């Protein structure tokens, strides 16, 4: 189970291998980033916003000693529906990070300075922190992923800052495009509790059966739908940890919030390497409370997001590969 909490800026930088919500992506591998086409909404074509990243290494697999999953969503009204997820992994010995784990102590300089150029030389968009191959035609210093983000930055201050001397990185305004930034705190869920809850539920049902007339039981059975059972199972599961915003369990069976729109095996595309994709993690509806997405009008929304990744976590060098995310909404009956 995973919750969110505020954290100092240095804890959320790439070299700390963070799991986090919002802000700019803390890219794991700094080469082979997904480009603007890969981070465009498949439904409306507008640039996606970074939602969260999960540091999820695979024990026993040297090529995935470091492994990150990066989830993006559309927050442009009236769409607010597109989703894309990417995986990146590195061996312990690599060109970007030290072999030993990062220090738990803050670095000597812990300022919130913005870094818009990666060690690989790639420039990042001033609005979203994704790859920015476009440049301002006047100053040639400001980089963007798209015309939309260049226009937004121009309107919110770059028009004045463009011709001024000095470091442009120190003048990045709040574009109201990014989600609020939080660290994801990882805790192990107690797997004994669901059994206790289940037994309590069963004893309550048995007790009711001894008291209710047969006609009433028949009526109750007819009205108890598959939808109700699935939603009640979901509520029981999350009631153990109501603050959780994410559930990680590679290869386990997903839990669903509704009986509608549950994917079948054929709905989950295989990885381009030929391997099946397996369940990786859920994003829970609780996260929506932290996003403050309603300030853009129509908001992003979901019941459950389920991310599926390559069962073999196929080797990718230093690049990013797209995985698969399934969105399940809350139905009216839930």
Short mmCIF file of C-alpha atoms in Angstrom, two decimals:
data_model
loop_
_atom_site.label_atom_id
_atom_site.label_comp_id
_atom_site.label_asym_id
_atom_site.label_seq_id
_atom_site.Cartn_x
_atom_site.Cartn_y
_atom_site.Cartn_z
CA UNK A 1 0.00 0.00 0.00
CA UNK A 2 1.20 3.50 -0.68
CA UNK A 3 0.25 6.88 0.77
CA UNK A 4 1.37 10.42 -0.03
CA UNK A 5 3.11 13.03 2.09
CA UNK A 6 5.01 16.25 1.52
CA UNK A 7 8.77 15.90 1.14
CA UNK A 8 11.78 18.22 0.70
CA UNK A 9 12.62 18.90 -2.95
CA UNK A 10 15.93 17.00 -2.86
CA UNK A 11 14.12 13.77 -1.89
CA UNK A 12 12.17 13.90 -5.14
CA UNK A 13 15.12 14.21 -7.52
CA UNK A 14 16.11 11.44 -9.90
CA UNK A 15 19.24 10.46 -7.97
CA UNK A 16 17.06 9.56 -4.95
CA UNK A 17 14.98 7.11 -7.02
CA UNK A 18 11.70 8.56 -5.75
CA UNK A 19 8.15 7.31 -6.00
CA UNK A 20 6.08 10.45 -6.28
CA UNK A 21 2.92 12.17 -7.46
CA UNK A 22 2.87 15.37 -9.54
CA UNK A 23 5.43 18.02 -10.31
CA UNK A 24 7.81 17.23 -13.16
CA UNK A 25 8.90 13.64 -13.83
CA UNK A 26 12.10 12.63 -12.04
CA UNK A 27 13.32 10.73 -15.09
CA UNK A 28 15.19 7.52 -14.23
CA UNK A 29 17.20 6.94 -17.40
CA UNK A 30 18.06 10.29 -18.95
CA UNK A 31 18.46 8.90 -22.47
CA UNK A 32 15.71 7.76 -24.80
CA UNK A 33 12.92 9.75 -23.15
CA UNK A 34 9.49 9.50 -24.77
CA UNK A 35 9.02 12.36 -27.18
CA UNK A 36 6.07 14.71 -27.70
CA UNK A 37 4.23 12.20 -29.91
CA UNK A 38 4.53 9.52 -27.23
CA UNK A 39 3.24 11.90 -24.57
CA UNK A 40 0.29 13.25 -26.55
CA UNK A 41 -3.25 12.27 -25.60
CA UNK A 42 -4.45 9.54 -27.95
CA UNK A 43 -7.96 11.02 -27.80
CA UNK A 44 -7.51 14.80 -28.16
CA UNK A 45 -3.86 15.10 -29.22
CA UNK A 46 -2.92 17.60 -26.50
CA UNK A 47 0.15 17.14 -24.26
CA UNK A 48 -0.36 14.83 -21.29
CA UNK A 49 0.46 15.84 -17.72
CA UNK A 50 2.71 13.77 -15.48
CA UNK A 51 0.56 12.03 -12.87
CA UNK A 52 2.93 9.79 -10.89
CA UNK A 53 5.97 7.57 -10.98
CA UNK A 54 6.67 4.38 -9.08
CA UNK A 55 10.15 3.06 -8.32
CA UNK A 56 9.64 -0.69 -8.68
CA UNK A 57 12.90 -2.66 -9.07
CA UNK A 58 12.74 -6.38 -9.76
CA UNK A 59 14.77 -8.42 -7.24
CA UNK A 60 16.95 -11.03 -8.84
CA UNK A 61 16.96 -9.39 -12.27
CA UNK A 62 20.24 -7.55 -12.74
CA UNK A 63 19.04 -5.66 -15.81
CA UNK A 64 16.16 -4.15 -13.78
CA UNK A 65 18.05 -3.27 -10.59
CA UNK A 66 16.58 0.22 -11.08
CA UNK A 67 13.09 0.20 -12.59
CA UNK A 68 10.61 3.05 -12.86
CA UNK A 69 7.02 3.26 -14.11
CA UNK A 70 5.79 6.68 -15.27
CA UNK A 71 2.06 7.40 -15.65
CA UNK A 72 0.68 10.39 -17.58
CA UNK A 73 -2.90 11.61 -18.02
CA UNK A 74 -4.79 14.20 -20.04
CA UNK A 75 -6.01 17.14 -17.98
CA UNK A 76 -7.15 19.32 -20.87
CA UNK A 77 -10.91 20.00 -20.83
CA UNK A 78 -13.20 18.74 -22.20
CA UNK A 79 -11.17 15.55 -22.77
CA UNK A 80 -9.45 14.69 -19.47
CA UNK A 81 -9.51 11.02 -20.43
CA UNK A 82 -6.27 9.96 -22.15
CA UNK A 83 -3.71 7.85 -20.25
CA UNK A 84 -0.25 6.50 -21.11
CA UNK A 85 2.36 4.67 -19.03
CA UNK A 86 6.07 4.06 -19.67
CA UNK A 87 8.69 1.77 -18.16
CA UNK A 88 12.43 2.37 -17.85
CA UNK A 89 15.05 0.20 -16.20
CA UNK A 90 18.79 0.17 -15.62
CA UNK A 91 21.36 -2.25 -14.18
CA UNK A 92 23.09 -1.30 -10.96
CA UNK A 93 26.22 -0.34 -12.86
CA UNK A 94 25.16 2.33 -15.34
CA UNK A 95 26.25 5.66 -16.82
CA UNK A 96 23.89 7.83 -14.76
CA UNK A 97 23.94 6.82 -11.09
CA UNK A 98 26.44 5.74 -8.45
CA UNK A 99 26.78 2.03 -7.72
CA UNK A 100 26.07 2.55 -4.01
CA UNK A 101 22.65 3.65 -2.67
CA UNK A 102 22.05 7.41 -2.36
CA UNK A 103 22.67 9.15 0.95
CA UNK A 104 19.72 9.62 3.30
CA UNK A 105 21.12 13.01 4.28
CA UNK A 106 20.24 16.19 2.38
CA UNK A 107 22.92 17.44 0.00
CA UNK A 108 24.91 20.60 0.91
CA UNK A 109 22.71 22.70 -1.37
CA UNK A 110 19.04 21.85 -0.95
CA UNK A 111 17.51 24.73 -2.88
CA UNK A 112 14.55 24.21 -5.17
CA UNK A 113 16.50 25.20 -8.28
CA UNK A 114 14.98 24.10 -11.55
CA UNK A 115 17.11 21.98 -13.89
CA UNK A 116 15.83 22.01 -17.46
CA UNK A 117 18.69 20.10 -19.07
CA UNK A 118 19.58 16.46 -18.42
CA UNK A 119 23.08 15.02 -18.24
CA UNK A 120 22.48 13.48 -21.66
CA UNK A 121 22.17 17.01 -23.03
CA UNK A 122 18.43 16.75 -23.67
CA UNK A 123 16.40 19.85 -22.85
CA UNK A 124 13.08 19.71 -21.00
CA UNK A 125 9.88 21.64 -21.58
CA UNK A 126 9.49 24.63 -19.24
CA UNK A 127 5.84 23.76 -18.65
CA UNK A 128 5.67 19.98 -18.17
CA UNK A 129 9.26 18.76 -17.66
CA UNK A 130 9.07 16.34 -20.60
CA UNK A 131 11.36 16.26 -23.62
CA UNK A 132 11.44 19.72 -25.22
CA UNK A 133 12.74 19.61 -28.79
CA UNK A 134 11.15 22.95 -29.75
CA UNK A 135 12.86 26.25 -28.88
CA UNK A 136 11.80 29.87 -28.65
CA UNK A 137 12.65 31.40 -32.03
CA UNK A 138 13.67 34.69 -30.40
CA UNK A 139 15.97 33.73 -27.50
CA UNK A 140 16.72 30.10 -28.45
CA UNK A 141 17.03 29.34 -24.73
CA UNK A 142 13.53 28.27 -23.74
CA UNK A 143 12.53 24.73 -24.73
CA UNK A 144 9.08 23.22 -25.16
CA UNK A 145 7.39 19.95 -25.98
CA UNK A 146 4.67 21.58 -28.07
CA UNK A 147 3.24 24.77 -29.49
CA UNK A 148 0.53 24.65 -26.79
CA UNK A 149 3.08 24.81 -23.99
CA UNK A 150 5.16 27.46 -25.73
CA UNK A 151 2.05 29.63 -26.04
CA UNK A 152 1.15 29.07 -22.39
CA UNK A 153 4.64 30.02 -21.20
CA UNK A 154 4.72 33.08 -23.46
CA UNK A 155 1.46 34.33 -21.99
CA UNK A 156 2.57 33.72 -18.39
CA UNK A 157 5.88 35.55 -18.44
CA UNK A 158 8.32 34.42 -21.10
CA UNK A 159 7.25 37.31 -23.32
CA UNK A 160 8.89 39.66 -20.79
CA UNK A 161 11.78 37.38 -19.78
CA UNK A 162 12.72 36.38 -23.31
CA UNK A 163 15.03 39.31 -24.06
CA UNK A 164 16.43 39.73 -20.55
CA UNK A 165 19.91 38.65 -19.54
CA UNK A 166 20.35 35.90 -16.98
CA UNK A 167 19.29 32.34 -16.32
CA UNK A 168 15.86 31.59 -17.74
CA UNK A 169 15.52 28.56 -15.44
CA UNK A 170 15.08 30.91 -12.48
CA UNK A 171 12.01 32.53 -14.05
CA UNK A 172 9.76 29.51 -14.64
CA UNK A 173 6.25 30.60 -13.60
CA UNK A 174 3.42 28.49 -12.23
CA UNK A 175 1.58 27.43 -15.38
CA UNK A 176 -1.22 25.67 -13.42
CA UNK A 177 -0.52 22.61 -15.55
CA UNK A 178 1.33 20.36 -13.12
CA UNK A 179 -0.34 18.39 -10.36
CA UNK A 180 0.72 19.12 -6.74
CA UNK A 181 3.89 17.22 -5.84
CA UNK A 182 4.00 14.62 -3.05
CA UNK A 183 6.24 11.73 -2.15
CA UNK A 184 4.63 8.27 -2.23
CA UNK A 185 5.34 6.52 1.06
CA UNK A 186 5.51 2.75 0.72
CA UNK A 187 4.20 0.41 3.43
CA UNK A 188 3.58 -3.33 3.43
CA UNK A 189 -0.06 -4.24 3.78
CA UNK A 190 -1.06 -6.76 6.46
CA UNK A 191 -2.49 -9.66 4.50
CA UNK A 192 -4.07 -11.26 7.57
CA UNK A 193 -6.74 -8.62 8.00
CA UNK A 194 -8.84 -9.45 4.93
CA UNK A 195 -9.38 -12.98 6.29
CA UNK A 196 -10.62 -11.59 9.59
CA UNK A 197 -12.97 -9.20 7.83
CA UNK A 198 -14.25 -11.98 5.62
CA UNK A 199 -15.02 -14.20 8.61
CA UNK A 200 -16.87 -11.39 10.34
CA UNK A 201 -18.93 -10.81 7.20
CA UNK A 202 -19.75 -14.49 6.90
CA UNK A 203 -20.85 -14.79 10.54
CA UNK A 204 -23.09 -11.76 10.08
CA UNK A 205 -24.72 -13.34 7.03
CA UNK A 206 -25.19 -16.66 8.82
CA UNK A 207 -26.79 -14.86 11.75
CA UNK A 208 -29.21 -13.08 9.42
CA UNK A 209 -30.17 -16.34 7.73
CA UNK A 210 -31.42 -17.75 11.00
CA UNK A 211 -33.75 -14.82 11.56
CA UNK A 212 -35.11 -13.83 8.13
CA UNK A 213 -38.12 -15.54 6.54
CA UNK A 214 -37.46 -17.62 3.44
CA UNK A 215 -39.39 -15.26 1.14
CA UNK A 216 -37.27 -12.32 2.27
CA UNK A 217 -34.07 -14.26 1.65
CA UNK A 218 -35.20 -15.12 -1.88
CA UNK A 219 -35.92 -11.46 -2.52
CA UNK A 220 -32.55 -10.40 -1.15
CA UNK A 221 -30.76 -12.97 -3.30
CA UNK A 222 -32.46 -11.72 -6.46
CA UNK A 223 -31.49 -8.13 -5.74
CA UNK A 224 -27.91 -8.90 -4.86
CA UNK A 225 -26.18 -8.24 -8.14
CA UNK A 226 -22.69 -9.07 -9.29
CA UNK A 227 -22.12 -5.32 -9.36
CA UNK A 228 -22.95 -5.00 -5.66
CA UNK A 229 -20.69 -7.90 -4.70
CA UNK A 230 -17.71 -6.50 -6.62
CA UNK A 231 -18.15 -3.01 -5.18
CA UNK A 232 -18.55 -4.34 -1.65
CA UNK A 233 -15.40 -6.43 -2.05
CA UNK A 234 -13.56 -3.30 -3.22
CA UNK A 235 -14.84 -1.25 -0.26
CA UNK A 236 -13.89 -3.99 2.19
CA UNK A 237 -10.39 -4.17 0.78
CA UNK A 238 -9.68 -0.44 0.86
CA UNK A 239 -11.35 0.03 4.26
CA UNK A 240 -8.29 -1.65 5.77
CA UNK A 241 -6.15 1.28 4.58
CA UNK A 242 -8.48 4.11 3.49
CA UNK A 243 -5.59 6.57 2.92
CA UNK A 244 -3.83 4.44 0.30
CA UNK A 245 -3.51 5.98 -3.13
CA UNK A 246 -1.77 3.08 -4.86
CA UNK A 247 -1.63 -0.72 -4.53
CA UNK A 248 1.40 -2.52 -5.94
CA UNK A 249 1.41 -6.27 -6.50
CA UNK A 250 3.18 -7.50 -9.61
CA UNK A 251 1.40 -10.52 -11.07
CA UNK A 252 -1.45 -10.63 -8.53
CA UNK A 253 -5.14 -10.48 -9.44
CA UNK A 254 -6.44 -6.90 -9.70
CA UNK A 255 -9.37 -5.70 -7.62
CA UNK A 256 -12.10 -3.78 -9.42
CA UNK A 257 -14.50 -1.11 -8.27
CA UNK A 258 -17.29 -2.16 -10.64
CA UNK A 259 -18.60 -5.18 -12.51
CA UNK A 260 -18.65 -3.06 -15.67
CA UNK A 261 -15.69 -2.69 -18.02
CA UNK A 262 -13.48 -5.36 -16.45
CA UNK A 263 -10.83 -6.26 -19.05
CA UNK A 264 -10.65 -9.74 -20.51
CA UNK A 265 -7.32 -11.35 -21.28
CA UNK A 266 -7.61 -10.39 -24.95
CA UNK A 267 -8.12 -6.73 -23.93
CA UNK A 268 -4.59 -6.56 -22.49
CA UNK A 269 -2.19 -6.35 -25.46
CA UNK A 270 0.99 -8.39 -25.39
CA UNK A 271 4.31 -6.60 -25.10
CA UNK A 272 6.03 -5.97 -28.46
CA UNK A 273 8.69 -8.47 -27.32
CA UNK A 274 6.01 -11.21 -27.47
CA UNK A 275 5.55 -11.70 -23.73
CA UNK A 276 2.22 -11.34 -21.97
CA UNK A 277 1.57 -8.25 -19.89
CA UNK A 278 0.73 -8.86 -16.24
CA UNK A 279 -0.85 -6.66 -13.59
CA UNK A 280 1.56 -4.27 -11.91
CA UNK A 281 -0.31 -1.74 -9.77
CA UNK A 282 -3.59 0.08 -9.14
CA UNK A 283 -4.06 3.81 -8.78
CA UNK A 284 -6.89 4.24 -6.30
CA UNK A 285 -9.61 6.92 -6.37
CA UNK A 286 -8.26 8.37 -3.11
CA UNK A 287 -5.47 10.07 -5.11
CA UNK A 288 -8.02 12.38 -6.75
CA UNK A 289 -8.43 14.20 -3.41
CA UNK A 290 -4.80 15.35 -3.59
CA UNK A 291 -4.65 16.48 -7.22
CA UNK A 292 -6.70 19.71 -7.05
CA UNK A 293 -7.51 19.08 -10.70
CA UNK A 294 -10.86 20.87 -10.59
CA UNK A 295 -9.16 24.26 -11.02
CA UNK A 296 -9.08 23.59 -14.78
CA UNK A 297 -12.83 23.07 -15.03
CA UNK A 298 -13.77 19.52 -15.95
CA UNK A 299 -11.48 17.28 -13.95
CA UNK A 300 -9.63 14.03 -14.45
CA UNK A 301 -11.56 11.21 -12.83
CA UNK A 302 -11.46 7.44 -12.46
CA UNK A 303 -12.71 4.58 -10.35
CA UNK A 304 -9.52 2.51 -10.65
CA UNK A 305 -6.51 2.71 -12.94
CA UNK A 306 -4.80 -0.65 -13.52
CA UNK A 307 -1.31 -0.73 -15.02
CA UNK A 308 -0.09 -3.86 -16.83
CA UNK A 309 3.58 -4.39 -17.70
CA UNK A 310 5.69 -6.90 -19.62
CA UNK A 311 5.91 -10.19 -17.71
CA UNK A 312 9.56 -10.49 -18.73
CA UNK A 313 10.31 -6.79 -18.13
CA UNK A 314 12.12 -7.03 -21.45
CA UNK A 315 15.49 -5.31 -21.83
CA UNK A 316 15.38 -1.87 -23.34
CA UNK A 317 18.90 -0.51 -23.08
CA UNK A 318 18.49 2.97 -21.64
CA UNK A 319 15.21 3.83 -23.35
CA UNK A 320 11.58 3.96 -22.29
CA UNK A 321 8.93 1.54 -23.51
CA UNK A 322 5.20 2.10 -23.39
CA UNK A 323 3.14 -0.28 -21.28
CA UNK A 324 -0.64 -0.53 -20.88
CA UNK A 325 -3.13 1.14 -18.53
CA UNK A 326 -6.81 0.24 -18.13
CA UNK A 327 -9.26 2.79 -16.78
CA UNK A 328 -12.37 1.66 -14.94
CA UNK A 329 -14.93 4.30 -14.00
CA UNK A 330 -17.44 4.19 -11.15
CA UNK A 331 -20.81 3.16 -12.55
CA UNK A 332 -24.13 4.65 -11.42
CA UNK A 333 -25.02 1.41 -9.66
CA UNK A 334 -21.90 1.64 -7.48
#
